[in-house]
Amino acid sequence: MAHQADQQTMQLVLIRHGESEWNKLNLFTGWTDVELTDTGREEAAAGGRALKEAGFDFDVCYTSRLKRAIHTLNIVLGQMDREWLPVIKSWKLNERHYGALQGLNKADAAAEHGDEQVLIWRRSFDVCPPALEPGDSRDPHTQEQYRDVAPDQLPYTECLKDTIARAWPYFEDEIRPQMLAGKRVLIAAHGNSLRSLVMKFEHLTPEEILKVNIPTGVPLVYTFDADFNVLDKRYIGDPATIAAKIDAVANQGKARK
């Protein structure tokens, strides 16, 4: 079941990085390059064990240029004894860039701007948070890890629509051909870059994707037919734990009572 059943179907596994230091502090993270917490590392390890127990194997892996996703993938592969697999890192799989909100506490931002405005920034399809000023320490144009990227491609802020505009073409151009060639693919990335793919896979409307919450560290397995229609979608792991995690993600942006 976990293997390529035949040439007519393909599987793809997505995993969202485990809890990061800034998730724990309830800060807007975006492209800030923060570490996983101990909990985040445990989540990633549990995801790797679940994949191994379910009989999964991979040929090629993709992740972002942010270490919370890179480390999640490394931990997963360590649990699977697959650390030798090729890994391709692309900024196009980075989290959404939260602009000038990066580093702010979500609850404080909600208290200052109102729950509704913060929810619009977090969850609206095409409204960007306030942009960074060029040259800000948070500006990716000044950061070494993007030194090979054309400056006009790097954002000062993004909405989900912008994230889709980089993540989906990357999937279509780089990852889909690998799958069509029979390669088994694992993508370790972020809430919004993964939602970008999910929206396209499932043909969701902008309103529908805003309600989708992807839990951290839990492998999500899609099965497609040869035309990339979704035949099956399932999480690998304990159902009660997964349900609790989805609920926790949905409640992050509310002001503390």
Coordinates of C-alpha atoms in Angstrom, one line a residue:
M1 CA 0.0 0.0 0.0
A2 CA 2.8 2.4 0.9
H3 CA 4.7 1.7 -2.3
Q4 CA 4.0 2.7 -5.9
A5 CA 1.1 0.4 -6.5
D6 CA 1.4 0.6 -10.3
Q7 CA 2.3 3.0 -13.0
Q8 CA -1.2 4.5 -12.9
T9 CA -0.8 6.1 -9.4
M10 CA 1.8 8.2 -7.7
Q11 CA 2.3 9.1 -4.1
L12 CA 3.7 12.3 -2.6
V13 CA 4.4 12.9 1.1
L14 CA 4.3 16.4 2.6
I15 CA 5.5 17.2 6.2
R16 CA 5.3 20.5 7.9
H17 CA 8.2 21.3 10.1
G18 CA 7.9 20.7 13.9
E19 CA 7.5 23.4 16.5
S20 CA 10.1 26.2 16.2
E21 CA 11.4 28.5 18.8
W22 CA 9.2 31.3 17.5
N23 CA 6.1 29.1 17.2
K24 CA 6.6 28.4 20.9
L25 CA 6.8 32.2 21.6
N26 CA 3.8 32.8 19.3
L27 CA 5.8 35.2 17.1
F28 CA 5.3 35.8 13.4
T29 CA 8.2 34.0 11.9
G30 CA 8.0 34.0 8.1
W31 CA 11.5 33.9 6.6
T32 CA 13.3 34.4 10.0
D33 CA 15.6 31.5 10.3
V34 CA 14.9 30.0 13.7
E35 CA 15.7 26.6 15.2
L36 CA 13.3 23.8 16.1
T37 CA 12.4 23.4 19.8
D38 CA 13.0 20.0 21.6
T39 CA 9.2 19.5 21.0
G40 CA 9.7 20.3 17.3
R41 CA 12.5 17.7 17.0
E42 CA 10.4 15.1 18.8
E43 CA 7.5 15.9 16.3
A44 CA 9.9 15.4 13.4
A45 CA 11.2 12.1 14.8
A46 CA 7.7 10.8 15.4
G47 CA 6.8 11.7 11.8
G48 CA 9.9 9.8 10.6
R49 CA 9.1 6.8 12.7
A50 CA 5.5 6.7 11.4
L51 CA 6.7 6.8 7.8
K52 CA 9.2 4.0 8.4
E53 CA 6.6 1.8 10.2
A54 CA 4.1 2.4 7.4
G55 CA 6.7 1.1 4.9
F56 CA 7.5 4.3 3.0
D57 CA 10.7 5.0 1.1
F58 CA 11.8 7.9 -1.0
D59 CA 14.1 8.7 -4.0
V60 CA 14.4 12.5 -3.7
C61 CA 13.5 15.1 -1.1
Y62 CA 12.7 18.8 -1.3
T63 CA 12.8 21.5 1.4
S64 CA 13.1 25.2 1.9
R65 CA 16.2 27.3 2.8
L66 CA 15.0 27.7 6.4
K67 CA 16.6 25.5 8.9
R68 CA 13.5 24.6 10.8
A69 CA 12.3 22.7 7.6
I70 CA 15.8 21.5 6.8
H71 CA 16.3 20.1 10.3
T72 CA 12.9 18.5 10.3
L73 CA 13.7 16.7 7.0
N74 CA 17.1 15.6 8.4
I75 CA 15.5 14.1 11.5
V76 CA 12.8 12.3 9.5
L77 CA 15.5 10.8 7.2
G78 CA 17.6 9.9 10.3
Q79 CA 14.7 7.9 11.7
M80 CA 14.2 6.2 8.3
D81 CA 17.9 5.5 7.9
R82 CA 17.8 7.5 4.6
E83 CA 20.1 10.3 5.3
W84 CA 22.0 9.5 2.1
L85 CA 19.0 10.6 -0.1
P86 CA 19.4 13.6 -2.3
V87 CA 17.9 16.8 -0.9
I88 CA 17.1 19.8 -3.0
K89 CA 16.7 23.1 -1.1
S90 CA 14.7 26.0 -2.6
W91 CA 13.6 29.4 -1.3
K92 CA 10.5 28.9 -3.3
L93 CA 9.3 26.4 -0.7
N94 CA 10.0 28.9 2.1
E95 CA 7.2 30.0 4.5
R96 CA 5.2 33.1 3.5
H97 CA 7.2 36.3 4.1
Y98 CA 5.3 38.2 6.9
G99 CA 7.0 41.5 6.2
A100 CA 7.2 43.9 9.0
L101 CA 5.2 41.6 11.3
Q102 CA 8.2 39.2 11.5
G103 CA 9.3 39.1 15.1
L104 CA 6.0 40.4 16.6
N105 CA 4.0 38.4 19.0
K106 CA 0.7 37.2 17.4
A107 CA -1.4 37.9 20.5
D108 CA 0.3 41.4 21.0
A109 CA -0.4 42.2 17.3
A110 CA -4.0 41.1 17.8
A111 CA -4.3 43.4 20.9
E112 CA -2.8 46.3 19.0
H113 CA -4.5 45.9 15.6
G114 CA -7.5 43.8 16.6
D115 CA -8.2 40.1 16.2
E116 CA -9.9 40.8 12.9
Q117 CA -7.0 42.6 11.2
V118 CA -4.5 40.0 12.4
L119 CA -6.7 37.2 11.1
I120 CA -6.9 39.1 7.8
W121 CA -3.1 39.3 7.6
R122 CA -2.7 35.6 8.6
R123 CA -5.5 34.1 6.7
S124 CA -6.7 36.3 3.9
F125 CA -5.8 35.2 0.4
D126 CA -4.5 38.4 -1.1
V127 CA -3.9 41.0 1.7
C128 CA -0.2 41.5 2.5
P129 CA 1.1 42.5 5.9
P130 CA 3.0 45.8 6.1
A131 CA 6.2 45.5 4.0
L132 CA 9.8 45.7 5.2
E133 CA 11.8 48.7 4.4
P134 CA 14.7 47.9 2.0
G135 CA 17.9 47.3 4.0
D136 CA 16.0 46.2 7.2
S137 CA 17.9 43.4 9.0
R138 CA 15.0 41.1 8.1
D139 CA 15.2 42.0 4.4
P140 CA 16.1 38.8 2.4
H141 CA 18.0 41.0 -0.1
T142 CA 20.7 41.4 2.5
Q143 CA 20.9 37.8 3.6
E144 CA 23.6 35.3 2.5
Q145 CA 21.3 32.4 2.0
Y146 CA 19.5 34.2 -1.0
R147 CA 22.7 35.6 -2.6
D148 CA 22.1 33.5 -5.7
V149 CA 18.5 34.7 -6.2
A150 CA 17.6 37.6 -8.6
P151 CA 16.8 40.6 -6.3
D152 CA 13.5 41.3 -8.1
Q153 CA 12.3 37.8 -7.1
L154 CA 12.8 38.3 -3.3
P155 CA 9.8 39.7 -1.4
Y156 CA 9.5 42.4 1.3
T157 CA 6.1 41.0 2.3
E158 CA 3.8 38.3 0.9
C159 CA 0.2 37.2 1.0
L160 CA -0.8 33.6 0.4
K161 CA -1.5 34.4 -3.3
D162 CA 2.2 35.5 -3.6
T163 CA 3.4 32.3 -1.9
I164 CA 1.4 30.2 -4.4
A165 CA 2.9 32.2 -7.2
R166 CA 6.4 30.9 -6.4
A167 CA 5.7 27.5 -4.8
W168 CA 3.2 26.1 -7.4
P169 CA 5.4 26.8 -10.5
Y170 CA 8.3 25.3 -8.6
F171 CA 6.3 22.1 -8.0
E172 CA 5.1 22.0 -11.6
D173 CA 8.6 22.6 -13.1
E174 CA 10.8 20.7 -10.7
I175 CA 8.8 18.2 -8.6
R176 CA 6.0 17.0 -10.9
P177 CA 8.5 15.7 -13.6
Q178 CA 10.3 13.6 -10.9
M179 CA 7.0 12.0 -9.8
L180 CA 6.0 11.3 -13.4
A181 CA 9.4 9.7 -13.9
G182 CA 8.5 7.3 -11.0
K183 CA 10.4 9.0 -8.2
R184 CA 9.0 8.8 -4.7
V185 CA 9.1 12.3 -3.3
L186 CA 9.1 13.8 0.2
I187 CA 8.6 17.6 0.7
A188 CA 9.4 19.1 4.1
A189 CA 8.3 22.7 4.2
H190 CA 6.0 25.2 6.0
G191 CA 2.3 25.9 6.7
N192 CA 1.8 28.3 3.8
S193 CA 4.1 26.8 1.2
L194 CA 2.4 23.4 1.8
R195 CA -1.1 25.0 1.8
S196 CA -0.1 26.5 -1.6
L197 CA 0.3 23.0 -3.0
V198 CA -2.7 21.6 -1.2
M199 CA -4.9 24.4 -2.7
K200 CA -3.8 23.4 -6.2
F201 CA -4.0 19.7 -5.7
E202 CA -7.5 19.8 -4.3
H203 CA -8.7 22.7 -6.5
L204 CA -9.8 24.7 -3.5
T205 CA -11.2 28.2 -3.6
P206 CA -9.4 31.1 -1.8
E207 CA -12.1 30.8 0.9
E208 CA -11.6 27.1 1.3
I209 CA -7.8 27.1 1.6
L210 CA -8.0 29.7 4.4
K211 CA -9.8 27.0 6.6
V212 CA -7.1 24.4 5.9
N213 CA -4.8 23.8 8.9
I214 CA -1.8 21.4 8.4
P215 CA -0.5 19.9 11.7
T216 CA 3.2 20.1 12.5
G217 CA 5.4 17.0 12.0
V218 CA 2.6 14.7 10.8
P219 CA 3.2 13.2 7.3
L220 CA 0.4 13.9 4.8
V221 CA 0.2 11.4 2.0
Y222 CA -1.4 12.2 -1.3
T223 CA -2.2 9.5 -3.9
F224 CA -2.7 10.8 -7.5
D225 CA -3.7 9.3 -10.8
A226 CA -1.6 9.8 -13.9
D227 CA -3.3 13.2 -14.5
F228 CA -2.6 14.4 -10.9
N229 CA -6.2 14.0 -9.7
V230 CA -6.2 13.3 -6.0
L231 CA -7.4 9.7 -5.4
D232 CA -6.6 9.6 -1.6
K233 CA -5.3 11.9 1.1
R234 CA -4.4 10.7 4.6
Y235 CA -2.2 11.6 7.6
I236 CA 0.1 9.0 8.9
G237 CA 0.0 8.7 12.7
D238 CA -2.3 8.7 15.7
P239 CA -5.7 10.3 14.8
A240 CA -6.4 11.9 18.2
T241 CA -3.0 13.6 18.2
I242 CA -3.4 14.8 14.7
A243 CA -6.9 16.3 15.5
A244 CA -5.5 18.1 18.5
K245 CA -2.7 19.5 16.5
I246 CA -5.0 20.9 13.7
D247 CA -7.1 22.6 16.4
A248 CA -4.0 24.1 18.0
V249 CA -2.8 25.6 14.7
A250 CA -6.3 27.2 14.1
N251 CA -6.2 29.0 17.5
Q252 CA -2.7 30.6 17.3
G253 CA -3.7 34.1 16.2
K254 CA -6.2 35.0 18.8
A255 CA -5.6 37.7 21.5
R256 CA -5.1 36.3 24.9
K257 CA -8.2 36.7 27.0

